[in-house]
Amino acid sequence: MPAASPTLFFFAASAASLMLAFLSGDDPVGPVVRTKQGLVRGAFDTSYGGRKFLGFQNLPYAKPPVGQLRFRSPQAPDPWVDIRDATAQGPVCPQNNKLGPKESEDCLYLNVFTPELKPEKLFPVMFWIHGGGWVSGTGAGYKAGYLIDKNVVLVTINYRLGPLGFLSTDDENCPGNFGLKDQVAALKWVKENIEAFGGDPDDVTLFGNSVGAASAHYHMLSTASKGLFNKAISESGVALATWARPEPGLDNARKIAVLVGCPSEPSAALVKCLRGVDEPILTAAALNLTKWFFCPMAQLRPVVEKKSEDSFLSDDPLNLKPHSSIPWLVGVNSEEGAVFTGAFVEYNTMLQDLDRNSDKLFPICFAYQTSPRAKLITERIRNFYFSSNPLTVNGSTNMISDGLFTWKTDESIRRYNDTQATYYYLFSYRGKYSMSDIYAIGDVNIGVAHGDEAFYLFSNNPYMPITGELPAKDIEMAKKLTKLWTDFAKTGNPTPDNDPLHWPQVTFGRELQYLRIGEKLEVKKGLFQKRIDFWKSLRF
Ligand SMILES: *[C@@H]1O[C@H](CO)[C@@H](O)[C@H](O)[C@H]1NC(C)=O
Ligand SMILES: *[C@@H]1O[C@H](CO)[C@@H](O)[C@H](O)[C@H]1NC(C)=O
Ligand SMILES: *[C@@H]1O[C@H](CO)[C@@H](O)[C@H](O)[C@H]1NC(C)=O
């Protein structure tokens, strides 16, 4: 509930501050908005379609999670007295990927972009949860240039990453899931404050990719998030993915403790000591949980907690159903695995390494190392994708796509056949930018990689800054994709009645219908069904 009705101030800029703004080449001073914590001053920006809009960046939604608050649930943010400057990008959360100019443990900030502050009818809100394996990424850097043209309010957030966000001792000393609890805190902030920015607090769509997509799925399952949103979009990630499912945290917490010279037990001593370790040392220690390149895909994961006021996840998602009947738009990209196999094009020795050591590496990459049939499963996977030949780049791309993404997406959709209105897609448009280049040096075109769809939702991407002119076809795709996504955010249906295209809700049978989003938009049936059935048949 908003504490007081939000008030908006347009300050008459003083001659001096106007002068300063002109001298520094900035837009004249932006308007001031009253949030529950205090006043914030935003800045003007221009959308792709040439529309003037407002951005408010670096807004605190929790107390800085530092010192004694490290490894604790987010606390309500402190109020302030003066006008807070919200015109510049804030810090990114500590990570081993260097994505931002400023990195700080004090990083629980969000950004709000709005077409206007006082619309006749409040705008639907789209709440973006970034990907990055729960160890990297940032909300800042995703730009609203396309979405704002579709009359929505965009919120992007940071949340704690790596050990700071996901370390757990599986008990009250360090219950874990802090990164997910941060997301809940940010959603609560939106509920209380977004009306002051022209957004509808009762019409919030979560969207995210990779672990952000899995997070959105987790929020559908966690009662801690109930009532804070009413639609969800999961782009290439689900809570049931082998890399997103919860696992006990204590083993990893102990490994990290030993690495940084802390006692590995009892857990109270472990946590007390880790609270005193310098952040960069703690963050770097997570690197040591990676066994090979992208395996395991998430170094630290959510954990099942004992039920309490404060818990986020009380059971494995396999045993949970959505807490509310929420329209869900979910899908994958056509060559997800290319985000990793791009590296194999450049560095053939990596592919050879995976080939030679498949008995050891496949079980780690695809999370069946505890299966007594691990050796047999590896053999079957090799056989299915490569017959008795050496590994290839494209075969590996499909293998990784299915083992990490397509298989569990299909399974998740089928699991809620009685509760959800679900819209399923395959994104298969390859444009100028692709995440398949992220580990490669040059341009490799081996398909539409994990994360590629975000290039058509945001006018900038923190992983790969967009510079220079975009091909007209890419702009067309951005228009198409943002229309589907925002129509879904507005109505719960990506192709509402007046749309000539009809993207049907999934109906359940052996083959599921989906929308293929490529150069053309086509409704099809049975996405990668043979490949998915193969993974199901492995039964691990
Ligand atoms: C982790 O491993 C790297 C090498 O893989 C090493 O340089 C580093 O010191 C290790 N420990 C920590 C605490 O990061
Ligand atoms: C691999 O896949 C890409 C993209 O789908 C295709 O252009 C290329 O011809 C394929 N390479 C081989 C050797 O099949
Ligand atoms: C939904 O899935 C369950 C479990 O697989 C199955 O028993 C049921 O028949 C399905 N319902 C529909 C409507 O397909």
XYZ file of C-alpha atoms and ligand atoms in Angstrom:
582
model
C 0.000 0.000 0.000
C 1.353 3.446 -0.791
C 1.806 5.219 2.565
C 0.678 8.568 1.281
C -0.701 9.509 -2.057
C 2.369 10.050 -4.223
C 3.073 13.651 -4.957
C 4.880 14.959 -7.936
C 6.929 18.110 -7.968
C 8.069 19.887 -11.054
C 10.764 22.108 -9.686
C 11.375 25.342 -11.426
C 15.039 24.877 -12.103
C 17.101 27.744 -10.881
C 19.013 29.708 -13.459
C 22.258 28.399 -12.020
C 21.348 24.732 -12.290
C 19.973 25.222 -15.805
C 23.215 26.898 -16.744
C 25.161 23.953 -15.331
C 22.996 21.500 -17.225
C 23.646 23.329 -20.466
C 27.356 23.552 -19.806
C 27.646 19.805 -19.194
C 25.580 19.065 -22.315
C 22.880 17.282 -20.295
C 19.154 17.594 -20.657
C 17.700 20.258 -18.427
C 17.005 19.005 -14.929
C 14.437 16.196 -14.805
C 11.366 16.118 -12.593
C 11.268 15.007 -8.989
C 9.104 12.159 -7.719
C 8.218 11.325 -4.148
C 8.883 7.711 -3.182
C 8.115 6.222 0.205
C 11.734 6.791 1.198
C 12.156 10.299 -0.158
C 12.390 12.503 -3.228
C 14.255 11.408 -6.342
C 15.227 13.394 -9.399
C 15.278 11.618 -12.751
C 16.573 12.447 -16.205
C 15.069 12.662 -19.675
C 15.993 10.204 -22.390
C 14.744 9.537 -25.918
C 13.209 6.274 -27.078
C 14.010 4.499 -30.322
C 10.827 5.934 -31.802
C 11.891 9.433 -30.814
C 9.711 9.766 -27.746
C 10.920 11.683 -24.724
C 10.763 9.571 -21.571
C 12.038 9.556 -18.007
C 14.598 7.398 -16.282
C 15.153 7.125 -12.527
C 18.244 5.073 -11.809
C 20.016 3.763 -8.775
C 17.001 3.800 -6.425
C 17.634 1.869 -3.185
C 15.055 -0.844 -2.487
C 16.821 -2.291 0.573
C 19.444 -1.314 3.127
C 23.001 -1.876 1.902
C 23.554 -5.614 2.597
C 26.991 -5.040 4.096
C 28.725 -5.702 7.400
C 26.359 -7.503 9.749
C 23.725 -7.577 6.993
C 25.888 -9.752 4.730
C 24.201 -13.192 4.360
C 20.944 -11.821 5.740
C 17.562 -11.153 4.190
C 17.176 -7.700 2.658
C 15.985 -5.046 5.121
C 13.646 -2.146 4.346
C 15.565 0.805 2.884
C 16.309 3.896 4.968
C 14.559 7.163 4.152
C 16.474 10.271 3.131
C 15.849 13.987 3.473
C 17.287 15.756 0.425
C 16.476 15.082 -3.188
C 18.297 11.937 -4.274
C 20.018 12.159 -7.627
C 18.616 9.364 -9.807
C 20.123 10.513 -13.091
C 23.095 8.143 -13.291
C 23.654 4.415 -13.380
C 24.463 2.841 -10.013
C 26.990 0.172 -9.100
C 26.763 -3.459 -10.203
C 26.805 -6.261 -7.644
C 30.200 -7.929 -7.085
C 30.982 -10.541 -9.732
C 33.883 -12.066 -11.583
C 32.604 -10.785 -14.936
C 33.545 -7.150 -15.201
C 30.351 -5.557 -16.474
C 30.185 -2.129 -14.942
C 32.469 0.753 -14.167
C 31.561 0.567 -10.477
C 31.177 -2.610 -8.470
C 30.021 -2.541 -4.863
C 28.617 -4.860 -2.253
C 26.196 -1.994 -1.614
C 24.276 -2.772 -4.800
C 20.579 -3.277 -4.031
C 19.282 -0.663 -6.443
C 16.688 -0.623 -9.173
C 15.887 1.558 -12.163
C 12.520 2.828 -13.383
C 11.799 4.017 -16.926
C 8.445 5.558 -17.706
C 6.740 7.226 -20.674
C 5.103 9.747 -18.340
C 4.507 10.265 -14.648
C 0.816 11.116 -14.689
C -0.903 9.164 -17.442
C -4.664 9.108 -17.708
C -4.529 5.364 -17.112
C -1.610 3.829 -15.218
C 0.836 1.849 -17.381
C 1.390 -1.887 -16.936
C 4.749 -2.573 -15.298
C 7.389 -4.919 -16.726
C 9.911 -6.080 -14.138
C 13.147 -7.417 -15.660
C 15.249 -10.029 -13.829
C 18.633 -10.321 -15.514
C 20.448 -13.577 -16.240
C 24.067 -14.493 -15.616
C 24.110 -17.820 -13.756
C 23.338 -16.163 -10.398
C 26.990 -15.077 -10.395
C 27.021 -12.233 -12.904
C 24.904 -9.597 -14.629
C 23.250 -6.326 -13.731
C 19.915 -4.606 -14.195
C 21.633 -1.429 -15.257
C 22.720 -1.524 -18.863
C 19.451 -2.915 -20.238
C 17.955 0.103 -21.959
C 14.262 0.920 -22.300
C 14.522 2.467 -25.787
C 12.194 -0.067 -27.473
C 9.805 -0.976 -24.664
C 8.940 2.589 -23.769
C 7.428 3.081 -27.243
C 4.845 0.452 -26.293
C 3.514 2.348 -23.270
C 4.773 0.298 -20.372
C 6.830 1.167 -17.311
C 10.096 -0.805 -17.199
C 11.803 -1.716 -13.933
C 15.276 -3.312 -13.972
C 16.958 -4.531 -10.803
C 20.193 -5.702 -9.290
C 20.152 -8.577 -6.845
C 22.976 -10.194 -4.867
C 25.085 -12.667 -6.847
C 27.561 -15.445 -6.158
C 28.378 -16.242 -2.521
C 26.852 -12.945 -1.326
C 23.533 -13.884 -2.918
C 23.429 -17.661 -2.731
C 25.756 -19.046 -0.061
C 23.886 -21.226 2.401
C 24.736 -23.410 5.375
C 21.260 -24.964 5.193
C 20.401 -23.618 8.637
C 19.451 -20.366 10.358
C 23.068 -19.129 10.372
C 22.932 -18.591 6.641
C 19.590 -19.724 5.209
C 20.479 -18.698 1.624
C 18.317 -17.560 -1.340
C 19.321 -13.943 -0.618
C 19.418 -13.070 -4.318
C 15.835 -14.298 -4.722
C 14.723 -12.554 -1.528
C 16.236 -9.354 -2.942
C 14.013 -9.779 -5.985
C 10.996 -10.087 -3.693
C 12.066 -6.926 -1.843
C 12.330 -5.108 -5.177
C 8.833 -6.331 -6.101
C 7.526 -4.975 -2.790
C 9.180 -1.650 -3.560
C 7.365 -1.635 -6.905
C 4.046 -2.381 -5.209
C 4.539 0.563 -2.842
C 6.104 3.104 -5.157
C 5.451 2.504 -8.824
C 2.228 4.521 -8.993
C 4.266 7.667 -8.412
C 6.048 6.851 -11.698
C 2.846 6.227 -13.674
C 2.929 2.431 -13.225
C 0.060 0.216 -12.080
C 1.083 -1.563 -8.835
C -1.556 -4.227 -9.496
C -0.419 -5.046 -13.018
C 3.153 -6.302 -12.873
C 4.684 -8.749 -15.359
C 7.917 -10.480 -14.411
C 10.264 -11.199 -17.271
C 13.796 -12.484 -17.331
C 16.188 -14.699 -19.215
C 18.342 -17.629 -18.145
C 18.494 -17.622 -14.329
C 16.222 -14.546 -14.507
C 13.683 -16.750 -16.298
C 14.145 -19.494 -13.719
C 13.731 -16.824 -11.013
C 10.415 -15.723 -12.552
C 9.329 -19.367 -12.414
C 10.444 -19.562 -8.761
C 8.306 -16.509 -7.967
C 5.306 -18.332 -9.473
C 5.949 -21.103 -6.959
C 7.024 -19.188 -3.846
C 4.248 -17.881 -1.630
C 6.695 -15.129 -0.577
C 6.045 -13.538 -3.991
C 2.288 -14.045 -4.040
C 0.277 -10.922 -4.817
C 3.285 -8.985 -6.082
C 2.833 -9.773 -9.808
C 0.174 -11.201 -12.074
C 1.996 -12.442 -15.207
C 5.359 -13.997 -15.936
C 7.678 -14.459 -18.906
C 10.477 -17.025 -18.757
C 12.988 -16.689 -21.585
C 15.243 -19.746 -21.755
C 15.140 -20.876 -18.164
C 12.861 -22.681 -15.726
C 13.117 -23.607 -12.062
C 13.191 -27.288 -13.048
C 16.325 -26.891 -15.184
C 19.135 -29.082 -13.885
C 21.159 -25.925 -13.106
C 18.292 -24.111 -11.365
C 16.814 -26.790 -9.114
C 17.740 -26.318 -5.457
C 20.614 -28.256 -3.965
C 21.910 -28.310 -0.384
C 24.326 -25.422 0.173
C 26.563 -26.591 2.988
C 29.149 -28.426 0.869
C 29.801 -25.359 -1.259
C 29.795 -23.077 1.788
C 32.488 -25.268 3.338
C 34.553 -25.314 0.165
C 34.443 -21.540 0.024
C 35.261 -21.229 3.718
C 38.348 -23.416 3.319
C 39.463 -21.473 0.235
C 39.404 -18.163 2.074
C 40.841 -19.474 5.352
C 37.682 -19.701 7.459
C 36.633 -22.624 9.666
C 34.395 -25.060 7.787
C 32.382 -25.876 10.917
C 30.377 -25.296 13.001
C 28.236 -23.248 10.646
C 27.890 -20.317 13.073
C 31.677 -19.907 13.117
C 31.893 -20.397 9.366
C 29.373 -17.616 8.706
C 30.825 -15.278 11.318
C 34.248 -15.621 9.715
C 32.911 -15.210 6.147
C 31.203 -11.954 7.221
C 34.657 -10.578 7.887
C 36.260 -11.621 4.588
C 36.958 -8.908 2.024
C 34.300 -9.010 -0.684
C 36.650 -9.493 -3.686
C 38.216 -12.559 -2.071
C 34.821 -14.066 -1.358
C 33.557 -13.349 -4.861
C 36.665 -14.812 -6.502
C 36.380 -17.982 -4.440
C 33.195 -18.927 -6.318
C 35.293 -19.368 -9.464
C 36.736 -22.444 -7.807
C 33.360 -24.157 -7.859
C 33.474 -24.322 -11.659
C 34.837 -27.655 -12.823
C 35.098 -27.000 -16.539
C 34.207 -23.960 -18.699
C 30.420 -23.734 -18.249
C 30.047 -26.738 -15.963
C 28.194 -26.660 -13.666
C 26.268 -23.793 -15.240
C 25.358 -22.222 -11.876
C 28.116 -22.329 -9.266
C 25.705 -21.665 -6.396
C 21.997 -22.356 -6.476
C 18.783 -21.793 -4.559
C 18.241 -23.974 -1.497
C 15.189 -25.461 0.174
C 14.712 -23.682 3.510
C 12.913 -24.550 6.687
C 9.540 -22.818 6.552
C 9.599 -19.469 8.364
C 8.366 -15.878 8.025
C 11.505 -15.229 6.110
C 11.887 -18.291 3.906
C 11.572 -18.112 0.133
C 11.501 -21.758 -0.868
C 10.088 -24.480 1.339
C 10.237 -27.388 -1.097
C 11.727 -28.578 -4.355
C 9.930 -26.987 -7.332
C 9.163 -30.538 -8.454
C 6.714 -30.731 -5.541
C 5.223 -27.259 -5.919
C 2.407 -25.866 -8.017
C 1.995 -22.184 -8.893
C 0.423 -20.276 -5.993
C -1.919 -18.465 -8.384
C -3.170 -19.047 -11.883
C -0.834 -16.668 -13.685
C -0.530 -16.399 -17.479
C 2.933 -17.662 -18.411
C 4.834 -16.930 -21.597
C 7.796 -19.262 -21.884
C 10.196 -20.455 -24.545
C 13.670 -21.117 -25.814
C 16.016 -19.999 -28.567
C 16.783 -22.295 -31.490
C 20.483 -22.852 -30.716
C 20.732 -22.091 -26.983
C 23.998 -23.996 -26.640
C 25.760 -21.693 -29.105
C 26.412 -19.291 -26.216
C 29.060 -21.803 -25.121
C 29.981 -23.576 -28.356
C 30.956 -20.254 -29.931
C 34.124 -20.816 -27.927
C 34.685 -24.187 -29.620
C 34.773 -22.520 -33.035
C 37.620 -20.383 -31.816
C 39.371 -22.871 -29.572
C 39.148 -26.329 -31.079
C 41.163 -27.771 -28.190
C 38.220 -27.143 -25.870
C 35.983 -29.300 -28.016
C 38.673 -31.982 -28.123
C 38.939 -31.768 -24.353
C 35.187 -32.288 -23.959
C 35.355 -35.146 -26.456
C 38.206 -36.967 -24.742
C 36.867 -36.445 -21.236
C 33.163 -36.879 -21.879
C 32.903 -39.630 -19.248
C 34.067 -37.185 -16.622
C 32.612 -33.920 -17.970
C 29.130 -34.752 -19.315
C 27.856 -35.879 -15.883
C 29.027 -32.559 -14.394
C 27.715 -30.394 -17.245
C 24.308 -32.082 -17.346
C 24.056 -32.856 -13.617
C 23.849 -36.646 -13.457
C 27.117 -37.240 -11.603
C 25.269 -38.958 -8.776
C 23.555 -41.456 -11.082
C 24.868 -45.025 -10.838
C 24.198 -45.227 -14.597
C 26.334 -42.181 -15.410
C 28.642 -44.039 -17.789
C 25.744 -45.505 -19.728
C 23.965 -42.133 -19.915
C 27.086 -40.504 -21.343
C 27.303 -43.237 -23.953
C 23.677 -42.774 -24.933
C 24.061 -39.006 -25.244
C 27.162 -39.395 -27.414
C 25.364 -41.902 -29.560
C 22.274 -39.757 -29.999
C 24.109 -36.602 -31.107
C 27.324 -37.938 -32.671
C 26.854 -41.675 -33.403
C 30.326 -43.087 -32.910
C 32.051 -39.970 -34.292
C 34.037 -37.297 -32.483
C 32.098 -34.326 -31.074
C 31.211 -31.520 -33.498
C 30.377 -27.880 -32.814
C 26.793 -28.069 -34.087
C 26.096 -31.415 -32.437
C 27.395 -29.998 -29.156
C 25.197 -26.940 -29.597
C 22.089 -29.127 -29.832
C 23.213 -31.384 -27.017
C 23.755 -28.401 -24.694
C 20.501 -26.754 -25.837
C 18.512 -29.821 -24.916
C 20.359 -30.929 -21.776
C 20.297 -27.460 -20.228
C 17.246 -25.739 -21.711
C 14.669 -27.264 -24.065
C 14.035 -30.503 -22.177
C 13.069 -28.997 -18.837
C 11.114 -26.162 -20.449
C 8.870 -28.735 -22.122
C 8.584 -30.643 -18.838
C 7.706 -27.509 -16.843
C 4.970 -26.494 -19.265
C 3.403 -29.963 -19.134
C 3.540 -30.011 -15.344
C 0.976 -27.201 -15.047
C -1.440 -28.520 -17.638
C -4.352 -27.862 -15.295
C -3.492 -24.449 -13.859
C -1.741 -22.085 -16.236
C -2.588 -20.239 -19.418
C 0.718 -20.911 -21.136
C 2.132 -19.450 -24.345
C 5.140 -21.312 -25.738
C 7.655 -19.919 -28.243
C 10.796 -20.706 -30.175
C 12.918 -17.660 -30.944
C 14.949 -18.278 -34.092
C 15.888 -14.895 -35.529
C 19.579 -14.272 -36.045
C 20.562 -10.624 -36.314
C 23.706 -8.530 -36.018
C 24.372 -9.306 -32.376
C 24.518 -12.780 -30.876
C 25.671 -14.190 -27.578
C 27.437 -16.905 -29.594
C 30.182 -14.294 -30.002
C 30.651 -13.750 -26.297
C 33.324 -16.399 -25.801
C 34.558 -16.169 -29.384
C 36.873 -13.503 -30.663
C 35.359 -12.908 -34.072
C 31.881 -13.218 -35.494
C 30.672 -16.795 -35.496
C 27.291 -17.679 -36.908
C 26.264 -20.991 -35.459
C 22.667 -20.073 -34.772
C 20.497 -18.180 -32.304
C 22.140 -18.491 -28.930
C 21.045 -18.354 -25.308
C 20.248 -14.729 -24.513
C 19.862 -13.545 -28.123
C 16.206 -12.551 -27.750
C 17.198 -9.802 -25.294
C 18.823 -7.855 -28.167
C 15.282 -7.223 -29.470
C 13.708 -6.319 -26.129
C 16.292 -3.778 -24.998
C 18.082 -1.081 -26.925
C 21.264 -1.952 -25.050
C 22.677 -5.079 -23.427
C 25.286 -5.008 -20.659
C 27.001 -8.153 -21.964
C 27.436 -6.743 -25.448
C 26.952 -3.000 -25.765
C 25.051 -2.050 -28.907
C 26.898 0.500 -30.944
C 26.306 2.047 -34.348
C 23.458 1.477 -36.753
C 21.343 -1.640 -36.539
C 20.140 -3.426 -39.695
C 16.522 -2.526 -40.534
C 15.537 -6.175 -40.121
C 16.776 -6.165 -36.535
C 14.668 -3.096 -35.805
C 11.670 -4.861 -37.346
C 12.280 -7.842 -35.047
C 12.537 -5.541 -32.016
C 9.159 -4.058 -32.953
C 7.573 -7.490 -33.369
C 9.008 -8.973 -30.193
C 8.246 -5.984 -27.968
C 4.688 -5.944 -29.346
C 4.116 -9.596 -28.374
C 5.740 -9.142 -24.971
C 3.949 -5.889 -24.109
C 0.572 -7.104 -25.388
C 1.039 -10.026 -23.030
C 1.939 -7.608 -20.213
C -1.151 -5.534 -20.987
C -3.731 -8.295 -21.489
C -2.268 -11.662 -20.466
C -2.456 -12.668 -24.138
C 0.442 -11.976 -26.560
C -1.954 -11.715 -29.523
C -5.138 -10.067 -28.265
C -8.337 -10.166 -30.300
C -7.591 -7.407 -32.790
C -4.264 -8.971 -33.784
C -4.240 -10.687 -37.203
C -1.804 -13.270 -35.807
C -3.223 -15.862 -33.426
C -0.716 -17.396 -31.013
C -2.776 -20.073 -29.273
C -2.435 -21.011 -25.663
C -0.804 -24.435 -25.226
C -3.267 -27.306 -25.261
C -1.933 -30.578 -23.994
C -1.246 -33.579 -26.119
C 1.881 -35.397 -27.233
C 2.975 -32.319 -29.171
C 2.640 -28.798 -27.802
C 1.838 -25.819 -30.049
C 4.292 -22.961 -30.096
C 4.988 -19.748 -31.971
C 8.143 -19.775 -34.050
C 9.498 -16.242 -33.915
C 11.858 -15.941 -36.863
C 11.827 -13.846 -40.016
C 8.201 -14.992 -40.109
C 5.879 -15.690 -37.199
C 4.361 -19.147 -37.522
C 2.335 -21.360 -35.199
C 3.824 -24.862 -35.145
C 3.626 -28.067 -33.142
C 6.062 -30.452 -31.484
C 9.166 -28.400 -30.727
C 12.339 -30.575 -30.752
C 10.058 -33.405 -29.662
C 12.373 -36.301 -30.590
C 15.317 -34.673 -28.854
C 13.261 -33.899 -25.755
C 11.816 -37.408 -25.638
C 15.382 -38.714 -25.769
C 16.385 -36.763 -22.640
C 13.211 -37.856 -20.875
C 14.119 -41.456 -21.662
C 17.438 -41.106 -19.790
C 15.547 -40.919 -16.487
C 17.992 -39.218 -14.178
C 40.680 -20.310 -6.815
O 41.342 -20.879 -7.919
C 42.250 -20.061 -8.595
C 42.845 -20.850 -9.714
O 41.917 -21.629 -10.367
C 43.310 -19.523 -7.670
O 44.123 -18.600 -8.357
C 42.663 -18.858 -6.489
O 43.639 -18.437 -5.599
C 41.737 -19.848 -5.814
N 41.226 -19.348 -4.571
C 40.424 -18.321 -4.366
C 40.141 -17.983 -2.958
O 39.921 -17.687 -5.236
C 26.252 -25.431 -38.170
O 25.081 -24.650 -37.938
C 25.065 -23.411 -38.605
C 23.885 -22.573 -38.114
O 22.739 -23.327 -37.949
C 25.084 -23.639 -40.108
O 25.095 -22.406 -40.780
C 26.320 -24.443 -40.456
O 26.299 -24.766 -41.840
C 26.408 -25.735 -39.646
N 27.704 -26.379 -39.866
C 27.833 -27.646 -40.175
C 29.225 -28.149 -40.355
O 26.894 -28.385 -40.317
C -1.948 -33.353 -17.107
O -0.814 -34.088 -16.718
C -1.119 -35.201 -15.883
C 0.189 -35.792 -15.400
O 1.039 -36.069 -16.451
C -1.997 -36.172 -16.647
O -2.341 -37.265 -15.835
C -3.259 -35.457 -17.120
O -4.014 -36.315 -17.938
C -2.916 -34.209 -17.902
N -4.102 -33.448 -18.189
C -4.346 -32.947 -19.388
C -5.567 -32.084 -19.497
O -3.658 -33.177 -20.361
